[in-house]
Coordinates of C-alpha atoms in Angstrom, one line a residue:
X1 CA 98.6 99.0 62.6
X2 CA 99.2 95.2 61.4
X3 CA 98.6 92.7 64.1
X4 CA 101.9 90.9 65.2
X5 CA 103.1 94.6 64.2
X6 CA 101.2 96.5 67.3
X7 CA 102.4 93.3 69.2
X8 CA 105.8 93.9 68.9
X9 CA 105.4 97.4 69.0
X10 CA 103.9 97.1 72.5
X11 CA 106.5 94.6 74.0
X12 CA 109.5 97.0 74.9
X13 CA 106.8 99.6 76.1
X14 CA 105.6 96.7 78.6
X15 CA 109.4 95.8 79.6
X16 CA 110.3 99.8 80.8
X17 CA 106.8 99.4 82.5
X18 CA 107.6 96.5 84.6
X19 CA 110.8 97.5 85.9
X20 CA 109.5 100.7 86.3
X21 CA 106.7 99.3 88.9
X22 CA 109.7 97.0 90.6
X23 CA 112.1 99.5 90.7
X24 CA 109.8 102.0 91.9
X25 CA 106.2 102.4 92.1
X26 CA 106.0 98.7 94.3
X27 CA 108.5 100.9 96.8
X28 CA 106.1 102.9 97.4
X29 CA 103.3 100.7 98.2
X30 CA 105.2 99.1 100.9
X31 CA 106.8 102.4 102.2
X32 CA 102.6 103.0 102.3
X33 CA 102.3 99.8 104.4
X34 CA 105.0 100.2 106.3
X35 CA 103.7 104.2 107.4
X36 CA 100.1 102.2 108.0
X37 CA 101.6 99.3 110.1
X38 CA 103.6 101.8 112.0
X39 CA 100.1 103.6 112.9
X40 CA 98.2 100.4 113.4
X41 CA 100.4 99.5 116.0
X42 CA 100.4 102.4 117.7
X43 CA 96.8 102.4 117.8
X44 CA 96.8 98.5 118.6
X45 CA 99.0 99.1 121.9
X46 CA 96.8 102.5 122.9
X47 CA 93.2 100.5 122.6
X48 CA 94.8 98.1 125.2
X49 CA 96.6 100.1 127.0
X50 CA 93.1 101.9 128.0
X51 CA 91.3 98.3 128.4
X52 CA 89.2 99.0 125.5
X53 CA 90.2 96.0 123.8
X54 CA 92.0 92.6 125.1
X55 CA 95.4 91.6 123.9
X56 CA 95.1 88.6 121.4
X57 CA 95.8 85.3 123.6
X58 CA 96.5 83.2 120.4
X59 CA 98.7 86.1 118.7
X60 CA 101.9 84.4 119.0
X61 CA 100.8 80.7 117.5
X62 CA 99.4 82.4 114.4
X63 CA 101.5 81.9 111.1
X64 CA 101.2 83.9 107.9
X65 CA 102.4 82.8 104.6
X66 CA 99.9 84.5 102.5
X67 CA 97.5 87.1 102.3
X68 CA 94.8 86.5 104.8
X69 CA 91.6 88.6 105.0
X70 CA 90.3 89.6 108.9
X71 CA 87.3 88.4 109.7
X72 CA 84.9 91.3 108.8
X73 CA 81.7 89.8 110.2
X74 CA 79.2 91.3 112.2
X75 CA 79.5 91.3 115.9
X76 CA 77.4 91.9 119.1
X77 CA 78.8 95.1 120.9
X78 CA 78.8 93.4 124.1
X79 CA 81.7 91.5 122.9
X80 CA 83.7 94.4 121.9
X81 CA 86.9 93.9 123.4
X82 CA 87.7 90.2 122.8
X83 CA 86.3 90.5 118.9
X84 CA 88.0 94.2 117.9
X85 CA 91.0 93.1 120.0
X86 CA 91.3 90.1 118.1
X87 CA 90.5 91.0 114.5
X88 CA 93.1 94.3 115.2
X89 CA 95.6 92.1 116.0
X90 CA 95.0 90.3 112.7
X91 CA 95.2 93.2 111.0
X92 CA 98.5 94.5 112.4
X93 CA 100.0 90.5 112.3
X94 CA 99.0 91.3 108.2
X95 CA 101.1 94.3 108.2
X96 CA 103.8 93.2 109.7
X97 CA 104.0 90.0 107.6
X98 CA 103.4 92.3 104.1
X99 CA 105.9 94.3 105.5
X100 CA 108.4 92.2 106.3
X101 CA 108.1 89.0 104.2
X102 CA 106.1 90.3 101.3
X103 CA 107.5 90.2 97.6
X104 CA 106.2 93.7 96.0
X105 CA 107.1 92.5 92.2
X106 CA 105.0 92.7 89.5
X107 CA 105.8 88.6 88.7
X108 CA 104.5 88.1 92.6
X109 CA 101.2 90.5 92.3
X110 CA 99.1 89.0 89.7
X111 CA 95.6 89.8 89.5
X112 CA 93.9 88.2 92.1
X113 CA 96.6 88.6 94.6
X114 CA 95.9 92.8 94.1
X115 CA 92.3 92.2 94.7
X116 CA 93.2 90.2 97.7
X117 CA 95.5 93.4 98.8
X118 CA 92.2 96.1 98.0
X119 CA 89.6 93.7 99.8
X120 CA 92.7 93.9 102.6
X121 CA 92.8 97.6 102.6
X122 CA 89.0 97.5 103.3
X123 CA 88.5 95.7 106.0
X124 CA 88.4 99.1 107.9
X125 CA 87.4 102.3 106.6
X126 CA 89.6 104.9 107.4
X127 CA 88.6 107.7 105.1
X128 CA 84.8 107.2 106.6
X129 CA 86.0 106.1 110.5
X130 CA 82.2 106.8 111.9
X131 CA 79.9 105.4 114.3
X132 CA 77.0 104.8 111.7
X133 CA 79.7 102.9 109.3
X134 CA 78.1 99.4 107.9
X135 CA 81.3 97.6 108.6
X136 CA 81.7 96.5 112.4
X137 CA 85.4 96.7 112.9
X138 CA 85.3 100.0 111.3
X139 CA 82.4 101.2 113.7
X140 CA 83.3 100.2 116.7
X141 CA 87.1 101.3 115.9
X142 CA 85.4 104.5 115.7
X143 CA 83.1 104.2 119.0
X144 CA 86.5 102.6 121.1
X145 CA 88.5 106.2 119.5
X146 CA 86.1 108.4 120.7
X147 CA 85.8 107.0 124.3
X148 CA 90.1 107.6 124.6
X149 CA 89.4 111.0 122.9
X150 CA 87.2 111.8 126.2
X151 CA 89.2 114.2 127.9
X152 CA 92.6 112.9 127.0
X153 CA 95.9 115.0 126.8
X154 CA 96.5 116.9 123.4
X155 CA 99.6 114.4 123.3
X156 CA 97.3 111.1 122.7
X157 CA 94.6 113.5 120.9
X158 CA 97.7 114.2 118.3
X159 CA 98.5 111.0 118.1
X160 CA 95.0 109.3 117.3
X161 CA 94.6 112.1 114.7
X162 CA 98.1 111.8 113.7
X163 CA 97.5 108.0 113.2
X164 CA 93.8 107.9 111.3
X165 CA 95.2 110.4 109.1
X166 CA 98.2 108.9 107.9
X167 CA 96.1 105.3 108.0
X168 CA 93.5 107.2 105.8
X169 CA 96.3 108.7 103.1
X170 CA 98.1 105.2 103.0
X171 CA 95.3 102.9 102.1
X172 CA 94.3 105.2 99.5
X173 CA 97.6 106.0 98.0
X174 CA 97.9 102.1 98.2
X175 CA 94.9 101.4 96.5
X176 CA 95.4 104.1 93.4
X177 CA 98.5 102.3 92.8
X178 CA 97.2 98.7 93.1
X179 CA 94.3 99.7 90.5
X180 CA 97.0 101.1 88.7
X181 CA 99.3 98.0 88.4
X182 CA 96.0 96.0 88.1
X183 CA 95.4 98.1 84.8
X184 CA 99.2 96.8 83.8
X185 CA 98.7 93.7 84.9
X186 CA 96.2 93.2 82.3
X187 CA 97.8 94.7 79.6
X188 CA 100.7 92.1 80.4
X189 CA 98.4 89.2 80.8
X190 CA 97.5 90.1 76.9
X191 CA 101.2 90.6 75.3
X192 CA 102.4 87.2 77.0
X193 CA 98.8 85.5 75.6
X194 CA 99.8 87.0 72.3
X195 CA 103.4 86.1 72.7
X196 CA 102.7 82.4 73.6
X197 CA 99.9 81.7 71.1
X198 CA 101.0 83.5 68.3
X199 CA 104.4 81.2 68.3
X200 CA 102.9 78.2 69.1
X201 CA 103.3 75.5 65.9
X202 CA 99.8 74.9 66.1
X203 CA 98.6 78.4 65.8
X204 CA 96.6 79.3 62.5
X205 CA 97.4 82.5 61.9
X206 CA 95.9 82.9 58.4
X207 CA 92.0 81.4 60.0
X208 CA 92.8 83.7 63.0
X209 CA 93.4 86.6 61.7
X210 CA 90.6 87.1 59.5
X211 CA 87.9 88.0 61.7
X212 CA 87.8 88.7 65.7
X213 CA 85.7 86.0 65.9
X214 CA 87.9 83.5 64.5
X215 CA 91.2 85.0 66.4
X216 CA 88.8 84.5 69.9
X217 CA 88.3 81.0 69.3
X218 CA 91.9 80.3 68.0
X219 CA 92.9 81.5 71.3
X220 CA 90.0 79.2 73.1
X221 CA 91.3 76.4 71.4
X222 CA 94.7 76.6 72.4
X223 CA 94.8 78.1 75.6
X224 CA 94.8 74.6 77.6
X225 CA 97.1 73.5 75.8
X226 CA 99.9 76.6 75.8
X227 CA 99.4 78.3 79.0
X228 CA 97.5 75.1 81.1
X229 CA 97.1 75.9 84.3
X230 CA 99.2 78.6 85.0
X231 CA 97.1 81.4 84.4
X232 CA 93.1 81.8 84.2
X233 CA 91.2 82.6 81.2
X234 CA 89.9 85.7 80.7
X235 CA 87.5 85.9 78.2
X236 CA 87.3 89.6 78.9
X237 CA 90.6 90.3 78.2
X238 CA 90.9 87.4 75.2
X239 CA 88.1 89.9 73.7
X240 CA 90.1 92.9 74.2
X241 CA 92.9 91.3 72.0
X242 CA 90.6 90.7 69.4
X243 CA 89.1 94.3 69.3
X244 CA 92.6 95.9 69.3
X245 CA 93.9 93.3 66.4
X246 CA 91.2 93.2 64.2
X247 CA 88.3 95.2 65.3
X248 CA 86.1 97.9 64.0
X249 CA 87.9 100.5 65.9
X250 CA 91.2 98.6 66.2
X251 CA 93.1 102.2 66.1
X252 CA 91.4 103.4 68.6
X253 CA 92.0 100.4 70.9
X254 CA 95.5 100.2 70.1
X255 CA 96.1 103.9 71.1
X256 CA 93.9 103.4 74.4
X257 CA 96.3 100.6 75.1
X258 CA 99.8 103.2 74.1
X259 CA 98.4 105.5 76.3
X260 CA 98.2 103.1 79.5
X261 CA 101.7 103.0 78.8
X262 CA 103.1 106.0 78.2
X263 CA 104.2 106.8 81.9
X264 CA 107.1 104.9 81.4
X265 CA 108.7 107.5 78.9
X266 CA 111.6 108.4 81.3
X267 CA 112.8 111.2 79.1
X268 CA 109.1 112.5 79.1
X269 CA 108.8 112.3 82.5
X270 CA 112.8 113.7 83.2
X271 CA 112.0 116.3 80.7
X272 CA 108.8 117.4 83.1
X273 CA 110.4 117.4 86.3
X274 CA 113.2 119.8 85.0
X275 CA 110.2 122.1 83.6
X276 CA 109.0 122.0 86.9
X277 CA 111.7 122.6 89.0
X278 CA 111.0 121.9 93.0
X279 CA 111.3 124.8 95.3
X280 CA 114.1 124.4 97.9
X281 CA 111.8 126.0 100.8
X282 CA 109.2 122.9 100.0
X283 CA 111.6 120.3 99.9
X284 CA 113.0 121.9 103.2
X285 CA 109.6 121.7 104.8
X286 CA 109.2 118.3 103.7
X287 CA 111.3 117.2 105.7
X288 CA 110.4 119.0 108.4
X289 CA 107.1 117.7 107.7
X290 CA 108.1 114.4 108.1
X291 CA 109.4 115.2 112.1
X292 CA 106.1 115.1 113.1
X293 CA 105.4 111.2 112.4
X294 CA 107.6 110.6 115.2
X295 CA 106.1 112.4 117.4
X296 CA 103.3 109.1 118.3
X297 CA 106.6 107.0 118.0
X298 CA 108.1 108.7 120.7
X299 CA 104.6 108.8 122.4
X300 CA 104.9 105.0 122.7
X301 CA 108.4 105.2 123.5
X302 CA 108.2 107.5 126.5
X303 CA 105.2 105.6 128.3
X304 CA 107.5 102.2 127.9
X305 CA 110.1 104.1 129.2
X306 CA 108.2 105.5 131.8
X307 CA 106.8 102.3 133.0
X308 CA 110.2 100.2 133.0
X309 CA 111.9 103.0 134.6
X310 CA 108.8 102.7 137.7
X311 CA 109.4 99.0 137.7
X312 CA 112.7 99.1 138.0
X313 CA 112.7 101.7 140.4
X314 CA 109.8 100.1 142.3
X315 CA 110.7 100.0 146.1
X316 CA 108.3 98.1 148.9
X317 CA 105.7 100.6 150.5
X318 CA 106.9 100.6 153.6
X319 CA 105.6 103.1 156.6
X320 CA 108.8 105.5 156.3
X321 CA 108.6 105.2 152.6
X322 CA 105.2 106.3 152.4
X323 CA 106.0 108.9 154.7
X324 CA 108.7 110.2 153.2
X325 CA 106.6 110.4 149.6
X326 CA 103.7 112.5 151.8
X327 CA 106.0 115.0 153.0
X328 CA 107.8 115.4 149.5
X329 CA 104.5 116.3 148.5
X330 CA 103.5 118.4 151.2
X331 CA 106.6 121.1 150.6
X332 CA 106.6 120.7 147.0
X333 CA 110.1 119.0 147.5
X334 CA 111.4 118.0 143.7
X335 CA 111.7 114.3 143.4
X336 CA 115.3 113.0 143.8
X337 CA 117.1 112.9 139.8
X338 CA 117.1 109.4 139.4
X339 CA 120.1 107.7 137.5
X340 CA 121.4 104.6 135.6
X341 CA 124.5 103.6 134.0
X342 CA 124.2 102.2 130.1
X343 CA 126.2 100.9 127.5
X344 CA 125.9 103.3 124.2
X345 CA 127.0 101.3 120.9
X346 CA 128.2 103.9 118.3
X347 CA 127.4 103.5 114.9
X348 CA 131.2 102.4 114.1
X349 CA 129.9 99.8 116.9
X350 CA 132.6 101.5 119.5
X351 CA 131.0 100.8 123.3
X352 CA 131.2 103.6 126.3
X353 CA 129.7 103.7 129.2
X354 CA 127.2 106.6 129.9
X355 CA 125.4 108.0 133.1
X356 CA 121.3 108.6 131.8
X357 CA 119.6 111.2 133.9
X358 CA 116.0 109.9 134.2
X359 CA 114.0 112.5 134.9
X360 CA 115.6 115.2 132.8
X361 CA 115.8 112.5 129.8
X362 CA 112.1 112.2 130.2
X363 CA 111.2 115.9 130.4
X364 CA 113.0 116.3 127.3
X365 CA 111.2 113.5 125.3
X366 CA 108.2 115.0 126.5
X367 CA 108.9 118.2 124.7
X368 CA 110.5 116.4 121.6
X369 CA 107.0 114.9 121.4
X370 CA 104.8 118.2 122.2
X371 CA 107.1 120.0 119.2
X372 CA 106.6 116.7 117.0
X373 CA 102.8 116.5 117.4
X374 CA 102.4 120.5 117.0
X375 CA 104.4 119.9 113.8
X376 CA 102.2 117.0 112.4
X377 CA 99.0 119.3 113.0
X378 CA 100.8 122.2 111.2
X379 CA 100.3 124.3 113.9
X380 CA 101.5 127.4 115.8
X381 CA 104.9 125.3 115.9
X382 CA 105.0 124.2 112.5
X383 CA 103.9 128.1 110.9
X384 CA 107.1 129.7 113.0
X385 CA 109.9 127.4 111.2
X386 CA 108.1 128.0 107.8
X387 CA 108.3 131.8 108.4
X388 CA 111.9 131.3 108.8
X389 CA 114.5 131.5 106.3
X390 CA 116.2 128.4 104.7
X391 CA 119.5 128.4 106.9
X392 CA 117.4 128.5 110.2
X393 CA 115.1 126.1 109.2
X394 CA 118.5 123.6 108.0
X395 CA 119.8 124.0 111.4
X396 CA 116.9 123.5 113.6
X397 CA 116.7 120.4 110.7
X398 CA 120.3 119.2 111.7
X399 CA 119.8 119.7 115.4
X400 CA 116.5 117.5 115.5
X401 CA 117.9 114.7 113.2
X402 CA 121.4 114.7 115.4
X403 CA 118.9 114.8 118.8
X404 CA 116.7 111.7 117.7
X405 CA 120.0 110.1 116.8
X406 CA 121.1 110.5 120.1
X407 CA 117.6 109.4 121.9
X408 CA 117.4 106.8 119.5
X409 CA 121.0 105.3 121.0
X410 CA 120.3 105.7 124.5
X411 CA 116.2 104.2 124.3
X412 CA 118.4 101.6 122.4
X413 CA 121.1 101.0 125.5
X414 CA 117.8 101.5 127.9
X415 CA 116.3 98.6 126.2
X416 CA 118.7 96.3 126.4
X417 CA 119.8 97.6 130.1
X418 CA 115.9 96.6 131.2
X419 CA 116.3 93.5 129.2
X420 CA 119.5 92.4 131.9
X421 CA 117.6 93.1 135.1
X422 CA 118.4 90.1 137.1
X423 CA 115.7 90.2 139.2
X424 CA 112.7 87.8 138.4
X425 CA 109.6 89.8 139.3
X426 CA 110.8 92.7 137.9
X427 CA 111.9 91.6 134.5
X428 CA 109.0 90.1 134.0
X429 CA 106.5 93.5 134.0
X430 CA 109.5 95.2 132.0
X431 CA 108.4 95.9 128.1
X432 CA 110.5 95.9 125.1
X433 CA 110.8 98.1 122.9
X434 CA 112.4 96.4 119.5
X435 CA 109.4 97.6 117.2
X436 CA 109.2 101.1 118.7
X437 CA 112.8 101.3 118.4
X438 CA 112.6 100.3 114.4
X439 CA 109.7 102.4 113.1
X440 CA 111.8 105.8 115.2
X441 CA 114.9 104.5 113.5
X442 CA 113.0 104.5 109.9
X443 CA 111.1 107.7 110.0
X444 CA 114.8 108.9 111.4
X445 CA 115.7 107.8 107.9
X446 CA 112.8 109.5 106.0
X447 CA 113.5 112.9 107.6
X448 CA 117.6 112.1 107.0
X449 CA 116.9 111.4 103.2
X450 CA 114.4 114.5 103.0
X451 CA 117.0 116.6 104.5
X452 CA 119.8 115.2 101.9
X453 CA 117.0 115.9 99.1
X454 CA 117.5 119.8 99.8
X455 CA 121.2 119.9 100.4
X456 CA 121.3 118.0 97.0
X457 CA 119.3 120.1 95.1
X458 CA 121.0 123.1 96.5
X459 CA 124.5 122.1 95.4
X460 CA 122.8 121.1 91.9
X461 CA 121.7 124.9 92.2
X462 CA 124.7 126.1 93.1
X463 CA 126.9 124.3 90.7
X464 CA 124.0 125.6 87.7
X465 CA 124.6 128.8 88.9
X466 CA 128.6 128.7 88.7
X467 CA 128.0 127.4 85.2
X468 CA 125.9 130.1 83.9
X469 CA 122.7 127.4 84.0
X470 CA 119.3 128.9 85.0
X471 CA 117.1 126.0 86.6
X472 CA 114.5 127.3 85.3
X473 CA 116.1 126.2 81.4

């Protein structure tokens, strides 16, 4: 294939590939990011909750506006607390800003910015989280884990395995799509080099195109002068062109380069899905799959809850009161139901009042979060639903989606209910719960468009099967 002819050929190849990765693959990498911030946090808030790191002082002066690396030096152990607290927090103020501020295009992720993202993604090592790990954050992660692991409840054991997993499955999902676009990005750097030398006046094509040499330094000469300072030169990639236009093996080359871009053949890739039609019980479990990151979500949720609930609550410790709490104990007298009155916001934004019974709403987030964690192992709980048919397993689907809706409103009322406690020295030990409340609302979502997943593909079924249409073609 001529020269400007592969060129051209190459360009519309490029175009499907690049809104391909914005319209797709990049949504990925931050729904990655977003399932590792989620888990980082958690972890974050646990560490410090058990005094095993300090709370960064200085978290709430720092400003992000662009990838920033976490310190990764080493560290004495005696220091522990203040440097892992510190460097987490980093780590999870990164997330949050990638999350929330970050622009996952291909124009905004150039090469150096992805290799900002990987040396990012391996400032711990979650897929090797040991205590004889090089890497000081990463070891003493590990070391602070194990100590919290120490004869904790199979909740918070869930939840750290829940946490390291998902951590573990993110960064490297992350990273095979980073090298990925990074493979892309390349490929692009060399089409736009081609496309802005080529048509420059000044461009000889007839000394250029006789001999890779003479195309190399054609390129050299010109490269101040068309592309300036707007991208680097790499004379790696400037010697790819060559090789592909006018090498030896040109052929060769030029189909290595095809090949790199043959994902985005839609129909190709349409054509295989349909071949390998889903099935409907996997998509179901899927979903049901996804249940079970909520479970450390609801974790964090209920020991807020159960802390603002105390404070507010909190009575002086008087003689009679102390008493009173002794002899409770003493004939195994239940605890009085405690109850509050919130304001529930619909979601067509319609107020009522509604009475919250405390200690029953509590006992039944406990055991949302015991079914949840069971779930996330794949355990005894998770084994029953997938032994069930399709219709029970929908329904116990829809109950749990319609449930967390429900908890989700009420923690939501709770929340702001805590937030209007007029009473100085009270409001001021009472914790929000605004990021909780988001990542339970999102992986609400997840499981919602999981669940929508099957009852699509079912009608699709159905309607195939009205038709006459096998889905197997």
């Amino acid at each position: 294939m001529e020269v400007e002819e592969f060129y051209h050929s190459i360009e519309p190849m490029l175009r499907q590939k690049h809104d391909w990765f914005n319209n797709e693959k990049l949504q990925e990498v931050l729904s990655e990011y977003r399932i590792l911030h989620a888990c980082i946090h958690n972890l974050n808030e646990l560490l410090i909750k058990k005094s095993l790191i300090h709370a960064d002082p200085y978290r709430l002066d720092k400003r992000i506006s662009d990838i920033v690396i976490p310190d990764t030096s080493p560290f004495p152990d005696t220091d522990t607390a203040n440097q892992l607290g510190s460097r987490f927090s980093d780590y999870e103020l990164m997330l949050d800003f990638l999350c929330t501020y970050y622009s996952f295009t291909v124009e905004n992720l150039t090469i150096p910015k992805i290799k900002k993202l990987l040396d990012f993604n391996a400032v711990v090592d979650w897929k090797n989280l040991y205590s004889n790990s090089t890497s000081s954050i990463t070891r003493t992660l590990s070391n602070c884990l194990t100590s919290v692991r120490q004869n904790a409840p199979s909740v918070i054991l869930s939840m750290i395995n829940d946490c390291t997993g998902k951590s573990s499955s993110a960064v490297e999902k992350i990273n095979v799509m980073l090298n990925e676009l990074g493979v892309f990005q390349r490929e692009l750097y060399k089409v736009e080099l081609r496309h802005d030398v080529f048509n420059h006046p000044e461009f000889n094509k007839e000394k250029a195109f006789s001999s890779p040499d003479e195309e190399v330094a054609e390129i050299k000469r010109l490269f101040g002068k068309v592309i300036g300072k707007r991208k680097p030169y790499y004379s790696e990639l400037v010697q790819e062109i060559s090789n592909e236009d006018l090498g030896a093996d040109k052929e060769k080359y030029q189909q290595a380069v095809i090949k790199k871009l043959e994902i985005i053949n839609v129909a190709q890739v349409e054509t295989k899905k349909k071949s390998n039609a889903p099935n409907s019980k996997k998509i179901l479990m899927d979903a049901v799959f996804c249940l079970g990151a909520i479970s450390p979500e609801l974790q964090q949720i209920y020991s807020k809850l159960t802390e603002n609930f105390d404070v507010y609550y909190s009575k002086k410790h008087t003689f009679s009161t102390l008493l009173g709490q002794a002899f409770r104990m003493a004939f195994k007298i239940p605890e009085k139901e405690r109850i509050c009155e919130v304001t529930i916001v619909d979601s067509q934004g319609v107020s009522r009042a509604q009475k919250i019974k405390v200690n029953e709403e509590l006992k039944a987030m406990l055991q949302k979060i015991r079914i949840y964690a069971g779930i996330a192992s794949k355990g005894s709980e998770y084994s029953k639903i997938e032994n069930s048919d399709e219709t029970s397993i929908l329904n116990f689907l829809n109950k749990q989606v319609s449930e967390c809706q429900s908890i989700f409103s009420k923690v939501n009322a709770l929340d702001a209910f805590f937030k209007s406690i007029k009473d100085p020295l009270k409001r001021v030990k009472i914790k929000g719960m605004l990021l909780e409340l988001s990542t339970f609302r999102a992986s609400i979502i997840n499981v919602n468009k999981k669940r929508s997943e099957y009852v699509s593909y079912k009608e699709e079924l159905e309607q195939m099967k009205k038709l006459g249409i096998s889905d197997n073609g």
